[in-house]
Coordinates of C-alpha atoms in Angstrom, one line a residue:
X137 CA -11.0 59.9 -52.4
X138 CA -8.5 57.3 -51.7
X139 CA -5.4 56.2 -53.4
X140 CA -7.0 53.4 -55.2
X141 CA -10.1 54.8 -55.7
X142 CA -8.1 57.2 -57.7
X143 CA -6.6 54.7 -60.1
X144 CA -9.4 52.7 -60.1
X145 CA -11.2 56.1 -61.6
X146 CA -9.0 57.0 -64.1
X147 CA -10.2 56.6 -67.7
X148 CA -7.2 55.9 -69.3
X149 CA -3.3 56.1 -69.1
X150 CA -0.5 57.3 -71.6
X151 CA -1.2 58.0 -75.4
X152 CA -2.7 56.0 -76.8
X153 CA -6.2 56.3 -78.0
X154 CA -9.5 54.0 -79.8
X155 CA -12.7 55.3 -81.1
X156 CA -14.6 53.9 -77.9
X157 CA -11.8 55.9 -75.6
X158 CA -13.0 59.3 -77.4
X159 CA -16.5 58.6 -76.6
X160 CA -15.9 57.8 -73.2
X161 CA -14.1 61.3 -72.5
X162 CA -16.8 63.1 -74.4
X163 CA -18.8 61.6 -72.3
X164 CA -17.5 62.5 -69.0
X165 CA -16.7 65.8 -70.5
X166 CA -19.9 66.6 -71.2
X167 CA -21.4 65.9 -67.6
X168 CA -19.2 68.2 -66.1
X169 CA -19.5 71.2 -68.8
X170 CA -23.9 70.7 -67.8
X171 CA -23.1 71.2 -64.3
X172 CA -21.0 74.3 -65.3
X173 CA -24.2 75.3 -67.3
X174 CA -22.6 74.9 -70.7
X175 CA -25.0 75.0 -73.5
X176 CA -24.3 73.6 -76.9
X177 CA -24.8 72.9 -80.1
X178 CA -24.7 68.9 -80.2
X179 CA -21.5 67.7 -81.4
X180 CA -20.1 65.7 -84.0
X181 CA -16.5 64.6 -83.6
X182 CA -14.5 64.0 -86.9
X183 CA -10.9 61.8 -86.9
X184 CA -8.8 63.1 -89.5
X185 CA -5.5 62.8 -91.0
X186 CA -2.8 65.8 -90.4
X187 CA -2.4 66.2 -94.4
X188 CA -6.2 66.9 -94.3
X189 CA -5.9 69.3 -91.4
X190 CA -3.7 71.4 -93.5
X191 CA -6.3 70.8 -96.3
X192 CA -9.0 72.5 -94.0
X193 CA -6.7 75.1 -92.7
X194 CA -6.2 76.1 -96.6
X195 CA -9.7 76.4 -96.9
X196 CA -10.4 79.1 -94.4
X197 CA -11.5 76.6 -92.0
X198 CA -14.1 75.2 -94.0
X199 CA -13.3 71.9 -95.3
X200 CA -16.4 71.7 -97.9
X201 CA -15.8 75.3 -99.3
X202 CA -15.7 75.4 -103.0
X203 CA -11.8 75.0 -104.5
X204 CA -9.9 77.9 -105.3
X205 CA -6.2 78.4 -106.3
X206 CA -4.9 80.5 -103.0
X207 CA -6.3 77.9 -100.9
X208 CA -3.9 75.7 -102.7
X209 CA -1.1 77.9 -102.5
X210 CA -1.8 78.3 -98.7
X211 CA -1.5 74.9 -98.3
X212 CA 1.6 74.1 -100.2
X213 CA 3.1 76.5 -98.0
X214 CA 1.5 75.6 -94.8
X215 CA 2.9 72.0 -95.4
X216 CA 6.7 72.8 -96.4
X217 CA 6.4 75.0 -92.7
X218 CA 5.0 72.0 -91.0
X219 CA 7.0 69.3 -92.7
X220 CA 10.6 71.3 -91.9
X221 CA 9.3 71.7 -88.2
X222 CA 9.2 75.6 -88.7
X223 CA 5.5 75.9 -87.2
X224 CA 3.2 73.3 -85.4
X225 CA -0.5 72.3 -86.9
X226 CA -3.3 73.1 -84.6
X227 CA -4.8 70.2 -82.3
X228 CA -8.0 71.3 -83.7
X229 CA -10.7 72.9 -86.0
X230 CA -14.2 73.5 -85.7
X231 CA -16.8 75.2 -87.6
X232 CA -19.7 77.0 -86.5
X233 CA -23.0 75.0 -87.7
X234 CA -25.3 72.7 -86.2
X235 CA -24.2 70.0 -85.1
X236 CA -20.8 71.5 -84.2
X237 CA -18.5 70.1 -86.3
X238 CA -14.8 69.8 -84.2
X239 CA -12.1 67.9 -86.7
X240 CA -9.3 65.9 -84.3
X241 CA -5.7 65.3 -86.0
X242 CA -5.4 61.3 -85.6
X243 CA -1.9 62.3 -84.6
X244 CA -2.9 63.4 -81.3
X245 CA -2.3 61.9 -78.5
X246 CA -5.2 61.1 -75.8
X247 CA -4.7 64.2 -73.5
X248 CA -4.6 66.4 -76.7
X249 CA -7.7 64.6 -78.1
X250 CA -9.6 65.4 -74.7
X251 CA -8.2 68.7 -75.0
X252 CA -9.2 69.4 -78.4
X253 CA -13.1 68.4 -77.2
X254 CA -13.6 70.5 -74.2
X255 CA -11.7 73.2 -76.2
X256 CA -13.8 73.1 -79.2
X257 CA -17.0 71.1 -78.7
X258 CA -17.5 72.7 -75.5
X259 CA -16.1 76.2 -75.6
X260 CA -16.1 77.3 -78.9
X261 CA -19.5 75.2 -79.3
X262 CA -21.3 77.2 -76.2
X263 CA -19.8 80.5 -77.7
X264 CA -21.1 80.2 -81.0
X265 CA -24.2 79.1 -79.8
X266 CA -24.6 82.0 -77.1
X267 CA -23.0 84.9 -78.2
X268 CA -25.0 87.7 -80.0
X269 CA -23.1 88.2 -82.6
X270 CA -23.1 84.7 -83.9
X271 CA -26.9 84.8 -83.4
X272 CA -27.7 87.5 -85.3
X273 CA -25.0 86.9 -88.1
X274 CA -24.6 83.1 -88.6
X275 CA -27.1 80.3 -89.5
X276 CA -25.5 77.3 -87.7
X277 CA -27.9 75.0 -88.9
X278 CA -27.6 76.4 -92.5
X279 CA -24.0 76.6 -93.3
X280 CA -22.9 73.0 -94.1
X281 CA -26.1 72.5 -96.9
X282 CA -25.0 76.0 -98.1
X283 CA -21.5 75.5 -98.9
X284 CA -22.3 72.2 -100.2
X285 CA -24.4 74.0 -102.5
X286 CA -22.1 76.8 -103.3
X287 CA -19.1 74.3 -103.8
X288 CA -21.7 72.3 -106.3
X289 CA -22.0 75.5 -108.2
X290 CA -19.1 77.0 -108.6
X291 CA -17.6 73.7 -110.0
X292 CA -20.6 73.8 -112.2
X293 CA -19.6 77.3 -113.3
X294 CA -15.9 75.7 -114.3
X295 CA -17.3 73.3 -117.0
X296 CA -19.6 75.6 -118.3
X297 CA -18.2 79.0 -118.7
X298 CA -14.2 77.8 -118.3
X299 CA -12.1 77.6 -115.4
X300 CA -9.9 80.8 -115.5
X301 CA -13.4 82.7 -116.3
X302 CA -14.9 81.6 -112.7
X303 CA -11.4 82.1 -111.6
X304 CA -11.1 85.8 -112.1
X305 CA -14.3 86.2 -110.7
X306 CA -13.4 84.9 -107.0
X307 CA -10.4 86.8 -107.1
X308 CA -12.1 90.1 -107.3
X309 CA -14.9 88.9 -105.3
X310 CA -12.1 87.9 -102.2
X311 CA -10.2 91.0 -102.5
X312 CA -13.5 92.6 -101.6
X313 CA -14.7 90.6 -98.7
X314 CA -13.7 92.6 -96.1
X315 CA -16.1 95.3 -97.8
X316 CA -19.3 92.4 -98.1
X317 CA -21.0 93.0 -95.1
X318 CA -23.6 95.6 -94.2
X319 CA -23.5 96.1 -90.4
X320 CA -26.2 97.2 -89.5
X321 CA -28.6 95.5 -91.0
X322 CA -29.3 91.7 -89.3
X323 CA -29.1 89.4 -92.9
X324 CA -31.6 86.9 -94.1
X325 CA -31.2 83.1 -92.8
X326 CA -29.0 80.7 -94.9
X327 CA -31.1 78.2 -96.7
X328 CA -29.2 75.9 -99.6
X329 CA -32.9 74.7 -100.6
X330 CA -34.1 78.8 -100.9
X331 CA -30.7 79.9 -102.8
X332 CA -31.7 77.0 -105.5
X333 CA -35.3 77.8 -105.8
X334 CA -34.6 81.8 -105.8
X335 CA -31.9 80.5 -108.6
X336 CA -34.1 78.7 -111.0
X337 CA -36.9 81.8 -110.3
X338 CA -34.2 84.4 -111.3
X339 CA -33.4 82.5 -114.6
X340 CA -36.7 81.5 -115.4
X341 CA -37.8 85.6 -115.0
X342 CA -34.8 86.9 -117.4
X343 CA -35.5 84.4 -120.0
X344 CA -39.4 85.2 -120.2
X345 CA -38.5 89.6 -120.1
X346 CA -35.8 88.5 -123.0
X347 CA -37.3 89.1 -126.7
X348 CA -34.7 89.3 -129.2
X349 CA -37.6 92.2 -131.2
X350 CA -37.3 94.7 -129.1
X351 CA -33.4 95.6 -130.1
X352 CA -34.3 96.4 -133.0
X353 CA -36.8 99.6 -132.1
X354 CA -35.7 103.1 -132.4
X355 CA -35.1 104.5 -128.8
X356 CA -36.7 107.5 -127.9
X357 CA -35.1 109.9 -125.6
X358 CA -37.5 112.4 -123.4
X359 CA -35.3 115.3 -122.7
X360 CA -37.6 116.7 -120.2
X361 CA -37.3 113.3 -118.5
X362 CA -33.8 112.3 -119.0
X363 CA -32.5 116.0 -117.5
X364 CA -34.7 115.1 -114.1
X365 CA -33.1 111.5 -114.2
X366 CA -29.7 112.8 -114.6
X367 CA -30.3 115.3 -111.4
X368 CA -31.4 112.1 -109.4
X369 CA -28.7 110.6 -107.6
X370 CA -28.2 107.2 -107.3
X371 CA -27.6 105.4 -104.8
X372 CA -29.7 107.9 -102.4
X373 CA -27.5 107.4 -99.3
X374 CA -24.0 106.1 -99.5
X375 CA -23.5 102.2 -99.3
X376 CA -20.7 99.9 -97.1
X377 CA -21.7 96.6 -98.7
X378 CA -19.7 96.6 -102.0
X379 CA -20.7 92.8 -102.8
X380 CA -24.4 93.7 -102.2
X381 CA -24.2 96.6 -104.5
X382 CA -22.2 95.2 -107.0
X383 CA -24.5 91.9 -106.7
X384 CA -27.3 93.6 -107.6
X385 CA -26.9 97.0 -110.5
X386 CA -23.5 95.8 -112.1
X387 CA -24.1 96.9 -115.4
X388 CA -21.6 93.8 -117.2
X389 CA -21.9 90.7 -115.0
X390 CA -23.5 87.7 -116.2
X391 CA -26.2 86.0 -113.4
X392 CA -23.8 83.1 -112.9
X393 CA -21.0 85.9 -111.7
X394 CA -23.8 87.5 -109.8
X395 CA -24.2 83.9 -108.3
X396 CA -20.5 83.8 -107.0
X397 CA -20.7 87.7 -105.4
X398 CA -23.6 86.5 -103.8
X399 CA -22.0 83.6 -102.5
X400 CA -18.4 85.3 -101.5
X401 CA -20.9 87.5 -100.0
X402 CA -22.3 85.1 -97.7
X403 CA -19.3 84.0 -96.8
X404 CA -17.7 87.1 -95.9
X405 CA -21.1 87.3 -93.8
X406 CA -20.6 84.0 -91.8
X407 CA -16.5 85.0 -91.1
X408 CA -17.9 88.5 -89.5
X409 CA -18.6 87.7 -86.3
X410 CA -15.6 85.7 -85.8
X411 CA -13.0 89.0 -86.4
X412 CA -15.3 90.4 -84.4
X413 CA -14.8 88.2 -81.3
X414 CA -11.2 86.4 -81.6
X415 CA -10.2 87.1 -78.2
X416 CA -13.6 86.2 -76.3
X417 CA -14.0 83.3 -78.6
X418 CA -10.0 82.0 -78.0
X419 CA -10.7 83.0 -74.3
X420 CA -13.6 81.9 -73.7
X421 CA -13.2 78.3 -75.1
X422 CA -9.3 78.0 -73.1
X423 CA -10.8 79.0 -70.5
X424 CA -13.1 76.4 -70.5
X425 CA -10.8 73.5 -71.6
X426 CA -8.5 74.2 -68.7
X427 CA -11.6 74.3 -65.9
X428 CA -13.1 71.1 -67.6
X429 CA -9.5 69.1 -67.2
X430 CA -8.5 70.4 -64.3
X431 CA -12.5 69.2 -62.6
X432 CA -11.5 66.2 -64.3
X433 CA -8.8 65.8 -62.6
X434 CA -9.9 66.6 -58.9
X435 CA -12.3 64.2 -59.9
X436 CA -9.6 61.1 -60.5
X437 CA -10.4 60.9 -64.1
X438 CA -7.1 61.3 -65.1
X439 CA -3.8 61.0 -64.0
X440 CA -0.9 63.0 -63.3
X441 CA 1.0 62.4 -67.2
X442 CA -1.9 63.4 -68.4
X443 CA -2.5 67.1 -66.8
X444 CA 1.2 67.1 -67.6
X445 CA 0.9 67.0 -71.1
X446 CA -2.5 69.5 -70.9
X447 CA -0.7 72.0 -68.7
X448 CA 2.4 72.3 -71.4
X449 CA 0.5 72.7 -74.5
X450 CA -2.0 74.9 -72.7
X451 CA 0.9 77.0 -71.7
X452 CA 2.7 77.5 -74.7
X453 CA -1.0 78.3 -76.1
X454 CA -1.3 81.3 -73.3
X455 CA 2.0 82.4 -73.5
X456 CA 2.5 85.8 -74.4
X457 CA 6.1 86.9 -75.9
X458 CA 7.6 90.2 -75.0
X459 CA 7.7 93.0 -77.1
X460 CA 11.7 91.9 -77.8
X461 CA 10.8 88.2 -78.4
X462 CA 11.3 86.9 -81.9
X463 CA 7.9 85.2 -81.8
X464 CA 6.3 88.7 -80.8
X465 CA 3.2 89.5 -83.1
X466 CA 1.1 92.0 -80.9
X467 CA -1.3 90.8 -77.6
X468 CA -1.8 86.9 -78.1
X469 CA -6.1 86.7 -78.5
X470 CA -5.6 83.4 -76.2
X471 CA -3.2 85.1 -73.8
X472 CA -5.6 88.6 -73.3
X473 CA -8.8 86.2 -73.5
X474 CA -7.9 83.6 -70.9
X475 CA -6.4 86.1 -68.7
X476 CA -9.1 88.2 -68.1
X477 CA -12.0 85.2 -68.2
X478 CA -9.6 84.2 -65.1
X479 CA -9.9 87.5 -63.8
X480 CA -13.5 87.8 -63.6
X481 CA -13.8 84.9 -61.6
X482 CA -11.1 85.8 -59.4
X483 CA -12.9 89.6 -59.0
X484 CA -16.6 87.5 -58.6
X485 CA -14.7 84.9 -55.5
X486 CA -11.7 86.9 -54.1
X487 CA -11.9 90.7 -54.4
X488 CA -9.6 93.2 -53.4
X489 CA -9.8 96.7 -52.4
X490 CA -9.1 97.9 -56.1
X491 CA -11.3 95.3 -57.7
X492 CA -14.2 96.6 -55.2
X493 CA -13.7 100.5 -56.4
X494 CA -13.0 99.4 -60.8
X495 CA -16.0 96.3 -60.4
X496 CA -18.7 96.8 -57.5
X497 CA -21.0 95.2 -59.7
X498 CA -19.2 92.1 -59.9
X499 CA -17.7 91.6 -56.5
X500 CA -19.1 88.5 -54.2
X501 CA -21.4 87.7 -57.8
X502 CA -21.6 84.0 -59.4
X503 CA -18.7 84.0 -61.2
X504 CA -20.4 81.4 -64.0
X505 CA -23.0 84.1 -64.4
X506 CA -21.0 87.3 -64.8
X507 CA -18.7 85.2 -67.1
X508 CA -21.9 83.9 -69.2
X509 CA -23.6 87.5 -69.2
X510 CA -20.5 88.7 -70.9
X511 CA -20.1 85.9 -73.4
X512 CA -23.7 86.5 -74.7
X513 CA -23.5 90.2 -74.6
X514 CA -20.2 91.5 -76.0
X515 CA -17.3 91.9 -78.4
X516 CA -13.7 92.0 -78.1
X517 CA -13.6 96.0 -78.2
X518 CA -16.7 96.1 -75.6
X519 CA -15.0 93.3 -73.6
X520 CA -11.8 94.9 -72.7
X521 CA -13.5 98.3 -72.4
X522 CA -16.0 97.2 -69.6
X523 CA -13.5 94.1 -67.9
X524 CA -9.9 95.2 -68.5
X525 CA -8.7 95.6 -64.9
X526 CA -5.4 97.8 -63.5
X527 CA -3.6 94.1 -62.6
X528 CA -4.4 92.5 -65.9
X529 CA -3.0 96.3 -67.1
X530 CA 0.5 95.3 -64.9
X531 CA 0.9 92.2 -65.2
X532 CA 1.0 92.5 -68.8
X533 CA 3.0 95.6 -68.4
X534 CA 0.6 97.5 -70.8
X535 CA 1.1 101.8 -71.2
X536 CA 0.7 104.1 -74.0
X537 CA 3.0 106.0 -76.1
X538 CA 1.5 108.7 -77.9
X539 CA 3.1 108.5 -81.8
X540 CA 1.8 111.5 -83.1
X541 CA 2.6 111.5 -87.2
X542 CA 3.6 115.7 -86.6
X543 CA 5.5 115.1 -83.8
X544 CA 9.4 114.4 -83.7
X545 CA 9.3 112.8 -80.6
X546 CA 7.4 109.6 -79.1
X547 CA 5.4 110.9 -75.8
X548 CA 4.8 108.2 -72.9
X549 CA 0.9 109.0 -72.7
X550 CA -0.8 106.8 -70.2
X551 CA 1.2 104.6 -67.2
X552 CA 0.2 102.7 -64.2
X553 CA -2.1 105.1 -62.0
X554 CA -6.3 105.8 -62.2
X555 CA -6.0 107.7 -65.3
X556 CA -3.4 105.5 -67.2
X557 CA -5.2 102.4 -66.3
X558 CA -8.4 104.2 -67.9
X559 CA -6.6 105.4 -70.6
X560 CA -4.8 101.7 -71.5
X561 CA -8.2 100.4 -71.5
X562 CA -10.1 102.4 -73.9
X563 CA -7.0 102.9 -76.6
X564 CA -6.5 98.9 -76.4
X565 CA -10.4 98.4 -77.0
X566 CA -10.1 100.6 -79.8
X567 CA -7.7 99.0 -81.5
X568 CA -10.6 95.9 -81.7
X569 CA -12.7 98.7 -83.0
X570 CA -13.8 97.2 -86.9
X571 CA -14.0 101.0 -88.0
X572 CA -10.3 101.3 -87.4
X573 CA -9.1 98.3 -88.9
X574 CA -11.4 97.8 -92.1
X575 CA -10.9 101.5 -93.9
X576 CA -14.3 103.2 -94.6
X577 CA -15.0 103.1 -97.9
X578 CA -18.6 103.7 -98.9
X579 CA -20.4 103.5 -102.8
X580 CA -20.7 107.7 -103.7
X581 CA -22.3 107.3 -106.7
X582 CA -23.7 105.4 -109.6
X583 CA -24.0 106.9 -113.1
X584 CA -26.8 104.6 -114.1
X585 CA -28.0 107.3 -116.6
X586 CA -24.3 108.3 -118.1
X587 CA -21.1 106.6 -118.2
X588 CA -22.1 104.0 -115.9
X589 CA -18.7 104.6 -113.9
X590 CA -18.9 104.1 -109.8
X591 CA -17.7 106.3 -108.0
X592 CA -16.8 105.4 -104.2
X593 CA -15.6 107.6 -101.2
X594 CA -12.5 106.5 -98.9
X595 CA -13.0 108.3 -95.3
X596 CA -9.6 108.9 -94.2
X597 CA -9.3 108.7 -90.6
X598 CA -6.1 111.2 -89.3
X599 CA -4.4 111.2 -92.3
X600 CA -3.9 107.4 -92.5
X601 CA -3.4 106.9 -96.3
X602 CA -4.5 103.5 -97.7
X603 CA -1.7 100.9 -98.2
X604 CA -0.2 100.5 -101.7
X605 CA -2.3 97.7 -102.9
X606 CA -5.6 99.8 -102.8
X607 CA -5.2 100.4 -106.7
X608 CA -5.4 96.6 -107.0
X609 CA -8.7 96.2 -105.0
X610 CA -10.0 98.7 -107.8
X611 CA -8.7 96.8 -110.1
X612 CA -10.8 93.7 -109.0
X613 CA -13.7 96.0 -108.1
X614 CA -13.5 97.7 -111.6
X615 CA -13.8 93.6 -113.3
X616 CA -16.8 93.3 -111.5
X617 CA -18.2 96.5 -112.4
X618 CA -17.3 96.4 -115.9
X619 CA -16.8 100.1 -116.5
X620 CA -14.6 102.9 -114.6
X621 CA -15.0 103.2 -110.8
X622 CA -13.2 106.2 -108.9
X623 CA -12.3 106.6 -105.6
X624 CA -12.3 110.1 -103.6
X625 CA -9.7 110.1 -100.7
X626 CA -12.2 112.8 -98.4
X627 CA -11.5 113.7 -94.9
X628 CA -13.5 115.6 -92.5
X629 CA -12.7 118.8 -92.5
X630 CA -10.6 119.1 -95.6
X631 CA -13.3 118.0 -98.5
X632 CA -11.6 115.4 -100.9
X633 CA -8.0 115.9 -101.2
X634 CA -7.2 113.3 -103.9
X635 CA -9.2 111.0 -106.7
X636 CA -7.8 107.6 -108.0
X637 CA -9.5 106.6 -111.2
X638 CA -9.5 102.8 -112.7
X639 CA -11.1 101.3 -116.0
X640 CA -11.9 97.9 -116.8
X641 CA -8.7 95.7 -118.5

């Protein structure tokens, strides 16, 4: 391509930006992510102001949630950060639904703008789209009607039964998200239209079984029975999903309440995947916005101020702070991500000698394959364990030290030779392990027949203790239940080595 065919090519120079522009790099954008083999949801592109970004930040990310007090306290202090210049708003968000829904910041300037597209309607789109987990977990093309219609009916709840009422009742219900998902069994599809109609049947139901007569008979009690009952235990097996189980045989919630668990519930639900998958996802869609720019710009669509300004902010986005560094926080998800979606390409087109003995499967392979076989397929703790290679391993000058809680000494564990690299891999995958960073804590037993109390079972994993706000958590759990839930500490091995006990306020 010649010098002047170059300029003549190029979409657009400096900052500036127009409606018409946007479309026109979504466009080209989107020509060169088919040839790549991108598939995505189809996108919808929404303009908005940075006050509102902050607004949808607050929000967990989903700008037509239903209100709540901490998202307002997360964005008052979101906006003191940002407005004192102590941290920078994201370019972008983007929510998983279909259409893909990526919001811009109208402060952006036109390289960020294209940016924020291939980043988000192209990468995070094609990932949410392909990969398993978000499959399986999410309904894409459910989500928007459903929070719609969970935001319509929470607010509902407000004038109704009072404000601080429907309060409470989200506050115990978030302190227990983490805890709202059953993992192993693949959940029914979202459907706003379904929730209303199963709604309406679930009232209709309790007020036809409701006659005020039957109070007033004499209850009988069968000994012979009510011994056998009292033997039975209940739930049969122990159970992870605390919302489901409190959703359905609380003993004190009213069916609005049980309306809100249910919807926290399906919340916590949608969010799985996603702390499931934060380093693919980040990777994965960085990856992507640099090859889309970079094509671009062998291409002559843009210019040489604009791959400035990509390369910068993608840089500071990748950038990985030492352990010393005042900005450290543990491995940066885009840093890890990027890295090794870079790597597998570079093992797939230009193998070495190592990369031949860790990857023979993968050497001299289409490197858009391999990389699309592993979105589809994995997780961040199955990612790393099956692609973390011994460079990645030095350039990011990753060992182990063994910190054993006995010991009086730290113990360099695992360096840079065949076992170290081995060992670095599988103790860094299993710190993406959900078992180790969620503690296990499983429904024991239900007293449906006595006291009604709950009592729950906390799987201690080498003596980790929980952290001091557990007896809080209770506390929420205990408002939901409505009667006194206990909690074994039990560890394999030892039996239960310590109860905490909690009654209702």
């Amino acid at each position: 391509m010649t010098a002047l065919s170059r300029k003549d090519s190029i979409l657009s120079r400096g900052g500036d930006w127009d409606f018409e522009l946007l479309q026109r790099y979504d466009q080209e954008i989107a020509v060169i992510a088919k040839e790549y083999g991108l598939d995505t949801y189809p996108n919808q592109i929404e303009v908005i102001a940075s006050e509102q970004m902050l607004d949808a930040y607050a929000s967990v990310g989903l700008p037509i949630s239903y209100n709540h007090w901490s998202y307002g306290k997360e964005f008052i202090q979101n906006e003191e950060a940002y407005r004192r210049g102590m941290r920078g708003l994201a370019y972008e968000l983007v929510i998983n639904s279909d259409p893909c829904i990526a919001y811009l910041m109208e402060d952006n300037s036109m390289p960020m703008q294209a940016l924020v597209i291939a980043h988000a309607s192209y990468g995070h789109n094609s990932f949410f789209k392909g990969n398993y987990l978000f499959k399986q977990w999410t309904s894409a093309d459910a989500i928007v009607d459903y929070m719609v219609f969970a935001r319509k009916y929470i607010f509902d709840c407000e004038q109704r039964f009072g404000q601080q009422r429907v309060e409470e009742t989200i506050d115990a219900c978030h302190a227990l998200m983490d805890h709202g998902v059953d993992r192993f069994h693949r959940p029914s599809p979202l459907s706003a239209k379904e929730e209303l109609q199963r709604q309406h049947d679930r009232e209709e139901h309790a007020w036809k079984q409701y006659d005020d007569i039957w109070r007033t008979l004499p209850q009988k009690a069968n000994k012979k029975t009510g011994e056998k009952q009292k033997k039975h235990s209940f739930p049969p097996e122990p159970q992870e999903n605390l919302l489901y189980f409190i959703e359905k045989y609380s003993p004190s919630l009213e069916p609005w309440q049980r309306e809100i668990v249910r919807i926290v519930r399906k919340l916590a639900q949608y969010f799985y995947p996603q702390g499931l998958t934060k380093v693919m996802n980040e990777g994965w869609a960085t990856f992507w916005h640099y090859t889309l720019l970079n094509t671009m710009y062998d291409r002559g669509l843009v210019d040489d101020g604009f791959m400035f300004e990509i390369l910068q902010s993608h840089t500071n986005v990748v950038m990985q702070p030492g352990f010393d560094h005042p900005a450290y926080s543990g491995i940066n998800p885009y840093a890890l991500g990027f890295a090794m979606m870079r790597d597998i390409r570079r093992i797939c087109e230009e193998p070495d000698d190592e990369d031949r003995a860790w990857f023979p499967d993968l050497v001299n392979k289409d490197w858009r394959q391999v990389l699309d076989f592993a979105m589809r397929n994995y997780k961040d703790e199955s990612f790393i364990a099956q692609y973390l290679s011994p460079k990645l391993i030095r350039e990011f000058h990753l060992f182990a030290i063994a910190d054993e809680h006995k010991a009086d000494h730290l113990r360099v564990d695992a360096i840079h030779n065949e076992a170290g690299y081995r060992e670095v891999r599988r103790l860094l995958s299993k710190q993406y392990n959900r078992d180790v960073l969620v503690p296990d804590i499983q429904i024991l037993r239900y007293e449906h027949m006595g006291d009604r109390s709950l009592t729950l079972r906390y799987n201690q994993l080498r003596d980790r203790p929980l952290s001091a706000d557990a007896k809080e958590v209770l506390k929420h759990l205990s408002s939901l239940w409505g009667f006194t839930v206990k909690m074994e500490i039990y560890e394999e091995g030892r039996g239960v080595l310590d109860t905490v006990e909690v009654c209702p306020a």
